[in-house]
Coordinates of C-alpha atoms and ligand atoms in Angstrom, one line a residue:
M69 CA -0.2 0.0 -0.4
S70 CA 1.6 3.2 -1.3
S71 CA 2.6 5.1 2.2
S72 CA 0.2 8.3 1.6
L73 CA -3.3 8.0 2.4
S74 CA -5.9 10.8 0.6
P75 CA -8.2 11.7 3.7
L76 CA -10.8 9.8 1.9
Q77 CA -9.2 6.6 2.0
K78 CA -8.6 7.2 6.0
Y79 CA -11.5 8.1 6.3
R80 CA -13.0 4.3 4.1
L81 CA -10.2 2.2 6.3
Q82 CA -12.5 2.5 8.9
Y83 CA -16.0 1.6 7.5
L84 CA -17.5 -1.5 8.7
P85 CA -19.4 -3.6 6.0
T86 CA -22.1 -5.1 7.4
I87 CA -23.1 -8.7 7.7
P88 CA -25.3 -10.6 7.3
D89 CA -27.1 -12.4 10.2
A90 CA -26.3 -15.6 9.3
L91 CA -22.9 -14.8 9.6
K92 CA -22.7 -13.2 12.1
N93 CA -21.4 -16.6 14.5
M94 CA -18.7 -18.0 12.4
K95 CA -19.2 -20.7 14.8
M96 CA -22.4 -21.7 14.7
L97 CA -22.6 -22.2 11.1
K98 CA -24.2 -25.3 9.5
A99 CA -23.8 -26.2 6.1
I100 CA -27.3 -28.0 4.9
E101 CA -28.9 -29.1 1.4
A102 CA -30.6 -26.0 0.0
K103 CA -34.0 -25.9 0.1
T104 CA -35.5 -22.5 0.7
G105 CA -33.9 -18.8 -0.3
L106 CA -31.9 -20.9 -2.8
E107 CA -33.7 -22.4 -4.8
L108 CA -33.2 -25.8 -5.0
K109 CA -33.1 -27.2 -8.5
K110 CA -32.4 -30.5 -10.0
H111 CA -28.2 -30.4 -11.1
P112 CA -28.2 -30.7 -14.8
S113 CA -26.3 -34.2 -14.1
E114 CA -30.4 -35.4 -14.0
L115 CA -31.5 -32.9 -16.7
E116 CA -28.7 -33.1 -20.0
I117 CA -28.0 -35.0 -22.0
S118 CA -23.5 -32.9 -22.4
F119 CA -24.3 -34.3 -18.4
T120 CA -22.2 -37.5 -19.5
T121 CA -19.3 -34.8 -20.8
I122 CA -19.2 -32.8 -18.1
A123 CA -19.2 -36.1 -15.6
D124 CA -16.6 -37.6 -18.0
F125 CA -14.6 -34.5 -16.8
F126 CA -15.8 -33.7 -13.3
P127 CA -16.5 -37.9 -11.8
L128 CA -16.1 -37.2 -8.3
S129 CA -17.2 -33.6 -8.4
H130 CA -20.5 -32.9 -10.5
R131 CA -23.3 -34.3 -7.4
A132 CA -22.7 -32.2 -5.2
P133 CA -25.6 -31.0 -3.7
F134 CA -26.4 -26.9 -3.5
L135 CA -25.9 -25.5 -0.1
K136 CA -27.1 -22.8 2.4
F137 CA -25.9 -21.6 5.6
T138 CA -28.1 -22.3 9.1
K139 CA -27.5 -22.0 12.4
G140 CA -25.8 -24.9 14.1
K141 CA -24.8 -25.9 17.8
Q142 CA -21.8 -24.2 18.6
A143 CA -18.7 -26.0 18.2
L144 CA -14.8 -25.7 18.6
T145 CA -12.9 -25.4 15.4
K146 CA -9.5 -26.2 14.9
P147 CA -7.5 -23.4 13.4
L148 CA -7.7 -23.6 9.7
R149 CA -4.9 -23.0 7.5
V150 CA -6.0 -20.7 3.9
G151 CA -4.8 -19.5 0.5
V152 CA -6.0 -17.1 -1.1
V153 CA -5.2 -16.0 -4.9
L154 CA -6.6 -12.8 -7.1
S155 CA -7.0 -14.1 -10.3
G156 CA -7.8 -11.7 -14.0
G157 CA -8.5 -8.3 -13.9
Q158 CA -8.7 -5.9 -11.4
A159 CA -12.8 -5.7 -9.6
A160 CA -13.6 -2.8 -6.9
G161 CA -13.6 -4.9 -3.3
G162 CA -11.3 -7.5 -4.0
H163 CA -9.5 -6.4 -0.5
N164 CA -13.1 -6.3 1.2
V165 CA -13.1 -10.2 0.1
I166 CA -9.2 -11.1 1.8
S167 CA -10.5 -8.6 4.8
G168 CA -13.8 -11.2 4.9
I169 CA -12.0 -14.5 4.8
F170 CA -9.2 -12.7 7.2
D171 CA -11.6 -11.9 9.6
A172 CA -14.2 -15.0 10.0
L173 CA -10.6 -16.7 9.9
K174 CA -9.8 -15.5 13.0
S175 CA -13.2 -15.7 14.8
L176 CA -13.3 -19.1 14.1
N177 CA -9.6 -19.9 15.2
P178 CA -7.1 -17.4 16.7
A179 CA -4.1 -19.2 15.0
S180 CA -5.5 -19.4 11.7
E181 CA -3.5 -18.1 8.7
L182 CA -4.1 -17.1 5.5
I183 CA -1.5 -17.2 3.1
G184 CA -1.9 -15.0 0.0
F185 CA -0.3 -16.0 -4.0
L186 CA 1.3 -13.7 -5.6
N187 CA -0.1 -12.5 -8.9
G188 CA -2.3 -14.3 -10.1
P189 CA -2.3 -18.4 -10.1
S190 CA 1.0 -18.7 -11.4
G191 CA 2.5 -17.9 -8.1
I192 CA 0.4 -21.0 -7.0
I193 CA 2.6 -22.8 -9.4
K194 CA 6.1 -20.6 -8.4
D195 CA 5.0 -21.0 -4.5
Q196 CA 5.5 -17.3 -4.7
T197 CA 3.0 -16.5 -0.9
T198 CA 2.8 -13.7 1.8
E199 CA 1.3 -13.6 5.0
I200 CA -1.6 -11.3 5.3
T201 CA -1.6 -10.7 9.2
A202 CA -3.4 -8.3 11.2
P203 CA -1.8 -4.8 10.7
L204 CA -0.8 -6.2 6.6
I205 CA -5.1 -6.1 6.2
E206 CA -6.1 -3.0 8.4
G207 CA -4.3 -1.1 5.5
Y208 CA -6.2 -2.6 2.7
R209 CA -9.5 -2.1 4.1
N210 CA -12.1 -0.7 2.1
Q211 CA -10.0 0.3 -0.5
G212 CA -9.9 -0.4 -4.8
G213 CA -7.2 -2.2 -6.7
F214 CA -5.8 -5.3 -5.8
D215 CA -2.4 -4.8 -5.1
L216 CA -2.1 -6.2 -1.4
I217 CA -1.1 -9.8 -3.5
G218 CA -1.8 -8.8 -7.3
S219 CA -2.7 -10.9 -9.6
G220 CA -2.4 -12.3 -13.1
R221 CA -4.3 -13.8 -16.2
T222 CA -1.9 -17.5 -16.0
K223 CA -4.2 -20.8 -16.2
I224 CA -3.4 -23.2 -13.7
E225 CA -4.7 -26.2 -16.4
T226 CA -2.4 -28.2 -17.1
S227 CA -1.5 -32.0 -16.0
E228 CA 2.0 -30.4 -15.2
Q229 CA 0.0 -27.0 -13.6
L230 CA -1.6 -29.4 -11.3
K231 CA 1.1 -31.4 -10.0
T232 CA 2.9 -28.5 -9.0
A233 CA -0.7 -27.4 -7.8
L234 CA -1.1 -29.8 -5.6
E235 CA 2.4 -30.1 -4.4
V236 CA 1.9 -26.9 -3.8
V237 CA -1.1 -26.4 -1.7
L238 CA 0.5 -29.9 0.4
K239 CA 3.5 -27.8 1.2
H240 CA 1.7 -25.6 2.8
K241 CA -0.7 -27.7 4.5
L242 CA -3.7 -25.8 3.3
D243 CA -7.1 -26.5 4.0
G244 CA -8.8 -24.3 1.8
L245 CA -7.7 -22.8 -2.0
I246 CA -9.8 -19.8 -2.1
I247 CA -10.0 -18.7 -5.6
I248 CA -11.3 -15.0 -7.0
G249 CA -12.1 -14.5 -10.3
G250 CA -14.6 -14.5 -13.3
D251 CA -15.7 -17.4 -15.1
D252 CA -12.4 -18.6 -16.8
S253 CA -10.9 -19.0 -12.9
N254 CA -13.7 -20.5 -11.8
T255 CA -13.4 -23.3 -14.6
N256 CA -10.0 -23.7 -12.9
A257 CA -11.1 -24.2 -9.6
A258 CA -13.3 -26.8 -11.0
L259 CA -10.4 -28.6 -12.4
L260 CA -8.4 -27.9 -9.1
A261 CA -11.4 -29.3 -6.7
E262 CA -11.5 -32.8 -9.0
Y263 CA -8.0 -33.6 -9.5
F264 CA -7.7 -32.8 -5.7
L265 CA -10.8 -34.8 -4.9
A266 CA -8.9 -37.6 -7.4
R267 CA -5.7 -37.8 -5.1
Q268 CA -7.1 -37.5 -2.1
C269 CA -5.9 -34.0 -0.8
E270 CA -8.3 -32.6 1.9
T271 CA -7.8 -28.8 0.9
S272 CA -11.2 -27.4 -0.2
V273 CA -10.8 -25.2 -3.3
V274 CA -13.3 -22.8 -3.3
G275 CA -14.9 -19.9 -6.2
V276 CA -15.5 -15.8 -5.6
P277 CA -17.3 -14.7 -8.3
K278 CA -15.4 -11.7 -9.5
T279 CA -15.4 -9.4 -12.9
I280 CA -16.9 -6.2 -12.8
D281 CA -18.1 -7.2 -16.8
G282 CA -21.3 -8.6 -14.7
D283 CA -21.2 -11.9 -16.7
L284 CA -20.3 -14.6 -14.1
K285 CA -24.2 -14.5 -13.3
N286 CA -27.6 -16.6 -13.7
K287 CA -30.5 -18.1 -10.9
D288 CA -27.6 -18.4 -7.7
I289 CA -25.7 -16.0 -8.0
E290 CA -26.9 -12.6 -8.6
I291 CA -24.4 -10.4 -9.1
S292 CA -20.5 -10.6 -9.5
F293 CA -18.2 -7.8 -7.2
G294 CA -16.9 -5.5 -9.5
F295 CA -19.7 -4.3 -11.4
D296 CA -21.8 -2.4 -8.5
S297 CA -18.1 0.1 -8.6
A298 CA -17.5 0.3 -12.0
S299 CA -21.1 1.4 -13.7
K300 CA -21.2 3.8 -10.6
N301 CA -18.3 4.6 -11.5
Y302 CA -18.6 5.1 -15.6
S303 CA -22.3 6.4 -14.7
E304 CA -21.0 9.7 -13.0
T305 CA -18.5 10.3 -16.2
I306 CA -21.3 9.8 -18.3
G307 CA -23.3 12.5 -16.0
S308 CA -20.6 15.0 -16.4
L309 CA -19.4 14.6 -20.1
M310 CA -22.6 14.8 -20.9
R311 CA -23.4 17.5 -18.6
D312 CA -20.9 19.1 -20.7
V313 CA -22.0 18.2 -24.2
F314 CA -25.5 19.9 -23.1
S315 CA -23.8 23.0 -21.9
A316 CA -21.2 23.3 -24.6
K317 CA -24.7 22.7 -27.1
K318 CA -21.3 22.0 -29.8
Y319 CA -20.0 18.4 -29.1
Y320 CA -20.8 14.4 -29.7
C321 CA -19.0 12.7 -27.2
F322 CA -18.3 9.1 -28.4
I323 CA -17.9 6.8 -25.3
K324 CA -17.1 3.5 -24.7
L325 CA -17.4 1.4 -22.2
M326 CA -15.3 -2.1 -20.6
G327 CA -16.9 -4.8 -19.6
R328 CA -15.4 -6.6 -22.7
S329 CA -18.0 -9.3 -24.5
A330 CA -21.3 -8.4 -22.4
S331 CA -23.1 -5.0 -22.7
H332 CA -23.8 -4.8 -18.9
I333 CA -22.0 -2.6 -17.7
T334 CA -23.1 -0.5 -20.8
L335 CA -26.7 -1.1 -20.2
E336 CA -26.8 -0.4 -16.4
C337 CA -25.2 3.1 -17.2
A338 CA -27.1 3.6 -20.1
L339 CA -30.7 3.4 -17.8
Q340 CA -28.5 5.6 -15.2
T341 CA -28.3 8.7 -17.3
H342 CA -30.3 8.4 -20.7
P343 CA -28.0 8.7 -23.8
N344 CA -29.0 9.7 -26.6
L345 CA -28.2 6.1 -28.6
T346 CA -26.4 2.7 -27.0
F347 CA -25.4 0.2 -29.2
I348 CA -26.1 -3.0 -26.8
S349 CA -23.9 -5.6 -28.6
E350 CA -26.2 -8.4 -27.8
E351 CA -28.8 -6.8 -29.9
V352 CA -26.3 -6.1 -33.0
A353 CA -26.0 -9.7 -33.1
A354 CA -29.5 -10.8 -33.0
Q355 CA -30.5 -8.4 -35.2
K356 CA -27.4 -9.5 -37.6
S357 CA -26.5 -5.7 -38.1
S358 CA -23.8 -5.0 -40.5
L359 CA -21.5 -2.0 -39.7
K360 CA -22.8 0.7 -41.8
Q361 CA -26.0 0.2 -40.5
L362 CA -24.2 1.0 -36.8
V363 CA -22.6 3.8 -38.7
G364 CA -26.0 4.9 -40.8
E365 CA -28.2 5.0 -37.6
V366 CA -25.6 7.4 -35.6
C367 CA -25.6 9.7 -38.9
N368 CA -29.7 9.1 -38.7
L369 CA -29.7 10.4 -35.3
I370 CA -26.9 13.5 -35.6
C371 CA -29.3 14.5 -38.6
Q372 CA -32.5 14.5 -36.9
R373 CA -31.5 16.2 -34.3
A374 CA -29.2 18.4 -36.6
S375 CA -32.7 19.9 -37.7
N376 CA -34.4 20.7 -34.4
G377 CA -31.0 22.3 -34.2
K378 CA -29.1 20.4 -32.4
D379 CA -25.6 19.6 -32.9
Y380 CA -24.4 17.5 -29.9
G381 CA -25.2 14.3 -28.4
V382 CA -24.3 11.1 -26.1
V383 CA -23.6 8.0 -28.0
L384 CA -22.8 5.1 -25.6
I385 CA -20.5 1.8 -27.4
P386 CA -19.9 -1.4 -25.1
E387 CA -16.2 -2.1 -25.5
G388 CA -17.2 -5.9 -27.5
L389 CA -18.8 -3.8 -29.6
V390 CA -17.5 -4.6 -32.9
E391 CA -16.5 -8.8 -32.3
F392 CA -20.6 -8.8 -32.3
I393 CA -21.1 -7.4 -35.7
P394 CA -21.4 -10.4 -38.0
E395 CA -18.5 -9.0 -40.6
V396 CA -16.0 -7.9 -38.3
K397 CA -16.6 -10.7 -36.0
C398 CA -15.4 -13.4 -39.2
L399 CA -12.3 -11.4 -39.6
I400 CA -12.1 -11.1 -36.2
V401 CA -12.0 -15.2 -36.3
E402 CA -9.3 -15.2 -39.3
L403 CA -7.2 -12.9 -37.9
N404 CA -7.4 -14.8 -34.7
G405 CA -6.2 -18.2 -36.7
L406 CA -4.2 -15.9 -38.9
L407 CA -2.2 -14.5 -36.0
A408 CA -1.9 -17.5 -33.3
E409 CA 1.5 -17.3 -32.1
S410 CA 2.5 -20.3 -33.2
T411 CA 1.7 -18.7 -36.7
P412 CA 4.8 -17.7 -39.0
H413 CA 2.4 -15.0 -40.2
Y414 CA 2.6 -14.1 -36.5
A415 CA 6.2 -14.2 -36.5
A416 CA 5.9 -12.6 -40.3
L417 CA 3.9 -9.2 -38.9
E418 CA 6.1 -9.3 -35.7
N419 CA 9.3 -8.5 -38.6
L420 CA 7.7 -5.8 -40.6
K421 CA 8.0 -2.7 -38.9
D422 CA 5.9 -0.6 -41.4
D423 CA 2.4 -0.4 -40.4
S424 CA 0.9 0.0 -43.9
K425 CA 2.5 -3.5 -45.2
K426 CA 1.5 -5.0 -42.1
I427 CA -1.5 -4.5 -43.4
E428 CA -0.5 -4.9 -47.2
Y429 CA 0.3 -9.0 -45.7
I430 CA -2.7 -9.3 -44.0
E431 CA -4.9 -8.6 -46.8
K432 CA -3.9 -11.2 -49.0
L433 CA -4.3 -13.6 -46.0
L434 CA -7.8 -12.9 -45.4
S435 CA -10.6 -13.8 -47.4
K436 CA -12.6 -11.9 -50.1
D437 CA -15.4 -10.9 -47.4
S438 CA -13.7 -10.4 -45.0
V439 CA -10.9 -8.4 -46.7
S440 CA -13.2 -5.5 -47.5
C441 CA -15.0 -5.4 -44.2
F442 CA -11.3 -4.7 -43.2
R443 CA -10.6 -2.6 -46.1
S444 CA -13.6 -0.1 -45.0
L445 CA -12.2 0.6 -41.5
P446 CA -9.7 3.0 -40.4
K447 CA -6.4 3.3 -40.8
D448 CA -5.3 2.7 -36.9
N449 CA -8.0 0.2 -36.3
K450 CA -6.3 -1.9 -38.2
L451 CA -3.7 -1.7 -36.7
Q452 CA -4.9 -2.8 -33.1
L453 CA -6.8 -5.1 -34.4
L454 CA -3.5 -7.2 -35.4
I455 CA -1.9 -6.5 -31.7
G456 CA -0.9 -9.6 -29.5
R457 CA -3.8 -11.9 -28.9
D458 CA -5.2 -12.3 -25.2
S459 CA -3.9 -15.9 -23.4
H460 CA -6.8 -17.6 -24.7
G461 CA -6.2 -16.8 -28.5
N462 CA -8.6 -13.6 -28.7
V463 CA -8.4 -9.8 -29.4
Q464 CA -8.3 -7.8 -26.7
V465 CA -11.5 -5.4 -27.0
S466 CA -9.9 -3.2 -24.4
K467 CA -7.2 -2.1 -27.2
I468 CA -9.4 -1.2 -30.1
E469 CA -11.0 2.3 -30.1
T470 CA -14.1 1.3 -31.2
E471 CA -15.0 5.2 -30.0
R472 CA -12.5 6.2 -32.2
M473 CA -13.4 4.1 -35.3
M474 CA -16.8 4.8 -35.3
I475 CA -16.0 8.4 -35.5
E476 CA -14.1 8.6 -38.4
M477 CA -16.6 6.3 -40.3
V478 CA -20.0 8.6 -39.8
K479 CA -17.9 11.6 -40.7
E480 CA -17.5 9.9 -44.0
E481 CA -21.0 9.3 -44.2
L482 CA -21.9 13.2 -42.7
Y483 CA -20.0 14.2 -45.4
K484 CA -22.0 12.7 -48.2
R485 CA -25.1 12.5 -47.0
T486 CA -24.3 16.4 -47.1
K487 CA -22.8 16.6 -50.0
K488 CA -26.3 15.7 -50.9
G489 CA -28.2 17.8 -48.9
D490 CA -29.5 15.4 -46.6
Y491 CA -27.4 17.0 -43.4
Q492 CA -26.3 20.7 -42.3
G493 CA -25.8 20.6 -39.0
T494 CA -21.7 20.7 -37.6
F495 CA -20.2 17.6 -37.0
S496 CA -17.7 17.9 -33.3
P497 CA -16.7 14.7 -32.3
L498 CA -15.2 13.9 -28.5
S499 CA -14.1 10.6 -27.5
H500 CA -14.0 8.4 -24.3
F501 CA -13.8 5.3 -22.8
C502 CA -14.6 4.7 -19.4
G503 CA -12.0 1.7 -18.7
Y504 CA -9.4 1.0 -16.2
E505 CA -10.3 3.6 -13.7
G506 CA -13.7 1.6 -12.7
R507 CA -12.1 -1.9 -11.6
A508 CA -10.0 -0.2 -9.5
C509 CA -11.3 2.5 -8.0
L510 CA -12.8 2.8 -4.3
P511 CA -15.4 0.3 -3.8
S512 CA -19.2 1.4 -2.9
N513 CA -20.7 0.4 -0.1
F514 CA -22.4 -2.0 -1.9
D515 CA -19.4 -3.5 -3.3
C516 CA -17.4 -3.4 0.3
Q517 CA -20.7 -5.2 2.0
Y518 CA -21.0 -8.2 -0.7
C519 CA -16.9 -8.8 -0.8
Y520 CA -16.2 -8.9 3.0
A521 CA -19.2 -11.2 3.1
L522 CA -18.5 -12.9 0.3
G523 CA -15.3 -13.1 2.6
M524 CA -16.7 -14.8 4.7
T525 CA -18.6 -17.5 3.3
A526 CA -15.9 -18.8 1.9
V527 CA -13.9 -19.6 5.4
A528 CA -17.6 -20.8 6.2
L529 CA -17.7 -23.4 2.9
I530 CA -13.7 -24.2 3.9
K531 CA -15.4 -25.2 7.1
S532 CA -17.2 -27.2 6.2
E533 CA -15.0 -29.1 3.9
A534 CA -17.3 -28.4 1.0
T535 CA -15.0 -28.2 -2.7
G536 CA -15.7 -27.4 -5.8
Y537 CA -18.1 -24.5 -5.3
I538 CA -18.5 -20.8 -5.6
C539 CA -19.5 -18.5 -2.8
C540 CA -23.1 -17.2 -3.7
L541 CA -25.0 -14.3 -0.7
S542 CA -28.6 -14.0 -2.0
N543 CA -31.3 -11.9 -1.6
L544 CA -29.1 -8.9 -2.4
T545 CA -32.1 -6.5 -2.7
K546 CA -33.0 -6.7 0.6
R547 CA -30.9 -5.9 3.4
V548 CA -27.8 -7.0 4.0
E549 CA -28.6 -8.7 7.0
D550 CA -30.8 -10.8 5.9
W551 CA -28.4 -12.0 2.8
I552 CA -28.5 -16.1 2.6
P553 CA -24.8 -17.6 2.1
G554 CA -24.4 -20.7 0.2
G555 CA -22.6 -22.8 -1.8
I556 CA -22.8 -23.5 -6.0
P557 CA -21.0 -26.1 -7.4
L558 CA -19.3 -25.6 -9.8
T559 CA -20.1 -27.8 -12.4
S560 CA -24.0 -27.0 -12.6
M561 CA -22.8 -23.6 -13.7
M562 CA -21.2 -25.3 -16.8
A563 CA -21.8 -26.4 -20.5
M564 CA -19.8 -27.6 -23.5
E565 CA -17.6 -25.0 -25.8
T566 CA -15.5 -25.5 -28.2
R567 CA -12.3 -24.0 -27.3
H568 CA -9.5 -24.2 -30.0
G569 CA -11.3 -27.4 -31.8
T570 CA -11.8 -29.2 -28.4
A571 CA -14.7 -30.1 -25.6
K572 CA -14.4 -28.2 -22.7
P573 CA -16.7 -27.7 -19.8
V574 CA -16.8 -24.6 -19.0
I575 CA -18.7 -22.1 -17.1
T576 CA -21.1 -20.2 -19.2
K577 CA -20.8 -16.7 -20.0
A578 CA -24.3 -14.6 -19.2
L579 CA -24.7 -12.0 -22.0
V580 CA -27.7 -9.5 -22.0
D581 CA -31.2 -11.5 -21.5
L582 CA -33.2 -9.1 -24.2
N583 CA -36.3 -10.5 -23.0
G584 CA -35.0 -9.2 -19.5
K585 CA -36.1 -6.8 -17.4
P586 CA -33.3 -4.3 -17.4
F587 CA -33.2 -4.6 -21.9
E588 CA -36.9 -4.0 -21.7
V589 CA -37.0 -0.9 -19.5
F590 CA -34.6 0.4 -21.6
S591 CA -35.7 -0.8 -25.2
Q592 CA -39.0 1.3 -23.8
Q593 CA -37.3 4.7 -24.0
R594 CA -34.5 5.0 -26.1
A595 CA -36.8 6.4 -28.2
R596 CA -37.2 9.1 -26.1
W597 CA -34.0 9.6 -25.1
A598 CA -32.9 9.7 -28.0
Q599 CA -34.4 13.2 -29.4
N600 CA -34.9 14.7 -25.9
D601 CA -32.3 15.8 -23.5
D602 CA -33.4 13.4 -20.6
Y603 CA -30.1 13.1 -19.7
V604 CA -29.1 12.3 -15.8
N605 CA -26.1 13.3 -13.8
P606 CA -25.7 10.3 -11.3
G607 CA -23.2 12.2 -9.4
P608 CA -19.9 10.8 -7.8
T609 CA -20.2 7.0 -6.2
Q610 CA -21.3 8.6 -2.4
F611 CA -19.9 7.1 1.0
F612 CA -22.0 9.7 3.8
G613 CA -25.3 10.1 3.9
P614 CA -28.5 8.9 3.6
E615 CA -28.7 5.6 2.3
E616 CA -30.6 5.5 0.0
I617 CA -27.9 7.1 -1.8
T618 CA -24.7 5.5 -0.2
D619 CA -26.0 2.1 -0.5
A620 CA -27.7 2.8 -3.9
L621 CA -28.3 -0.1 -6.3
T622 CA -27.8 -0.8 -9.2
L623 CA -30.3 -1.0 -11.9
T624 CA -29.9 -3.7 -13.3
L625 CA -30.1 -5.6 -9.1
K626 CA -33.1 -4.1 -8.9
L627 CA -34.5 -4.5 -12.2
E628 CA -33.7 -8.6 -12.4
A629 CA -35.0 -9.4 -8.7
I630 CA -38.2 -7.8 -9.9
E631 CA -38.6 -10.7 -12.8
K632 CA -37.3 -13.3 -10.7
Q633 CA -40.1 -12.5 -8.0
D634 CA -42.2 -11.6 -11.7
K635 CA -42.1 -15.4 -12.8
T636 CA -42.4 -17.0 -9.7
Ligands
LIG1344 P1 -11.6 -9.9 -15.9 O1 -12.5 -10.9 -16.5 O2 -10.5 -10.6 -15.8 O3 -12.5 -9.6 -14.4 O4 -11.6 -8.7 -16.4 C1 -12.5 -8.2 -16.8 C2 -11.5 -6.8 -18.0 O5 -11.8 -5.5 -17.3 C3 -12.3 -6.1 -19.2 O6 -13.8 -5.8 -18.8 C4 -11.5 -5.6 -20.0 O7 -11.7 -6.4 -21.5 C5 -10.3 -6.8 -19.7 O8 -10.2 -7.3 -17.8 C6 -9.4 -5.7 -20.3 O9 -7.9 -6.6 -19.5 P2 -6.6 -6.6 -19.4 O10 -6.4 -6.6 -17.7 O11 -5.7 -7.7 -19.6 O12 -5.7 -5.6 -20.2

């Protein structure tokens, strides 16, 4: 932790998250099969044909029951030794998961120990650890970032890596290993749990749902942590930019929002701020809209507003949009194949220093359709599509400046319309990326409390010797005291997907549901937002003041809860 703290950071160190009633006495917790609160449902093994394949991968853990915690008899607990690792991108609240784990362990038995694996899952493989002590954790309570132990994107999946991980947890005599991560990290947690079980290793492996993207959720996991803080952080920025645009009345602001594939963040920010136009990637894919059509949509908005004397506006663009536009998606798939690190083209392209030569080189390799799509893109975006892939071999959408791409293509189209006499306005665009700042900001009250309770739930699962589970708190739209802690078997969240040509069990990413309540509310209002200036400025995340402001929930969470209730 930096030795300098702002006055607000110091105040936040003192903030005490409210604890769900069910977690108030860790010593009395008892795990039971979920019958109420958490919906009792049949395990996919009883429902799906794909079960045979999932069961093949998880013969020992695929039948684990859903769990929830209730009050049991006070029991003495032996000291527990637990390891924790942060995996993937930052999400506000990560430090509170760790402080929740730490406090829960110490409340069970003051001799319990927590060790942090450094810099992500590679810290397990390389056995790089630090002991998390009371004085150390004190400086990180309610603070943003992941810097207490760092994070990383290494995956533990090869047999060599699994073997090393086993040796390391045995060496540290761990009762539990907590993996704080997104869908891929939790898939790997399930693999690790199964691997340990098969080798009679008693270390429980427990996952915690983390990602600002909000795509690690289902009927039981209501939201991943970090989504609340990130969408509040971005909504503040959007609201302020709107106010500027509305005051100056001469700019069009194109704002790209982080969130990888899913558009949950963009949808939440649109509901909070009411922009003139918002693209939702899932809708673009469903309607099979082409890039030209999307550019046309923006231009229609600009022309119509110009005819009402308005040469300003705000457009929201989800980070992953390009991957959902059919022809760009095909182009990206071709490029991913051509530019995989093992291919000669990857090395050849690396050796070309001149950007135009790189573009020429790749154009020769692309199919007819993809080359025409590639040629239609602005030069900077062509080059961004050629940069290194992520650890899954996919293009890094956060590095593609879709907001600038849109601006360039809109400029061209407006020029044509001006020449035809269809547009007489003035187009002064601004671009903005709401990205990394929303991942490491000071966590909102919601994320502080949610994360702390998730950390405690992880310990409850380990104490119950449950393995292959992800922590779950349900009832999140109710008072924190009424949240219900439980555990969801990771295998119940999996489906078979083809990755790099091989069928693999993976936790399915939750994309925006076009039949869901948040999208329905958005689509009922967007026509009004397009022409009227109904801008809303939510302001910065508040930590002091009335609870309805400090502890406000995202509209996504609220609307999904209403939808769930309507269905029952
Ligand atoms: P996780 O899925 O690991 O939570 O990461 C989320 C995210 O912030 C995405 O929204 C974004 O596309 C990506 O990470 C950026 O990755 P990197 O940190 O490698 O630049």
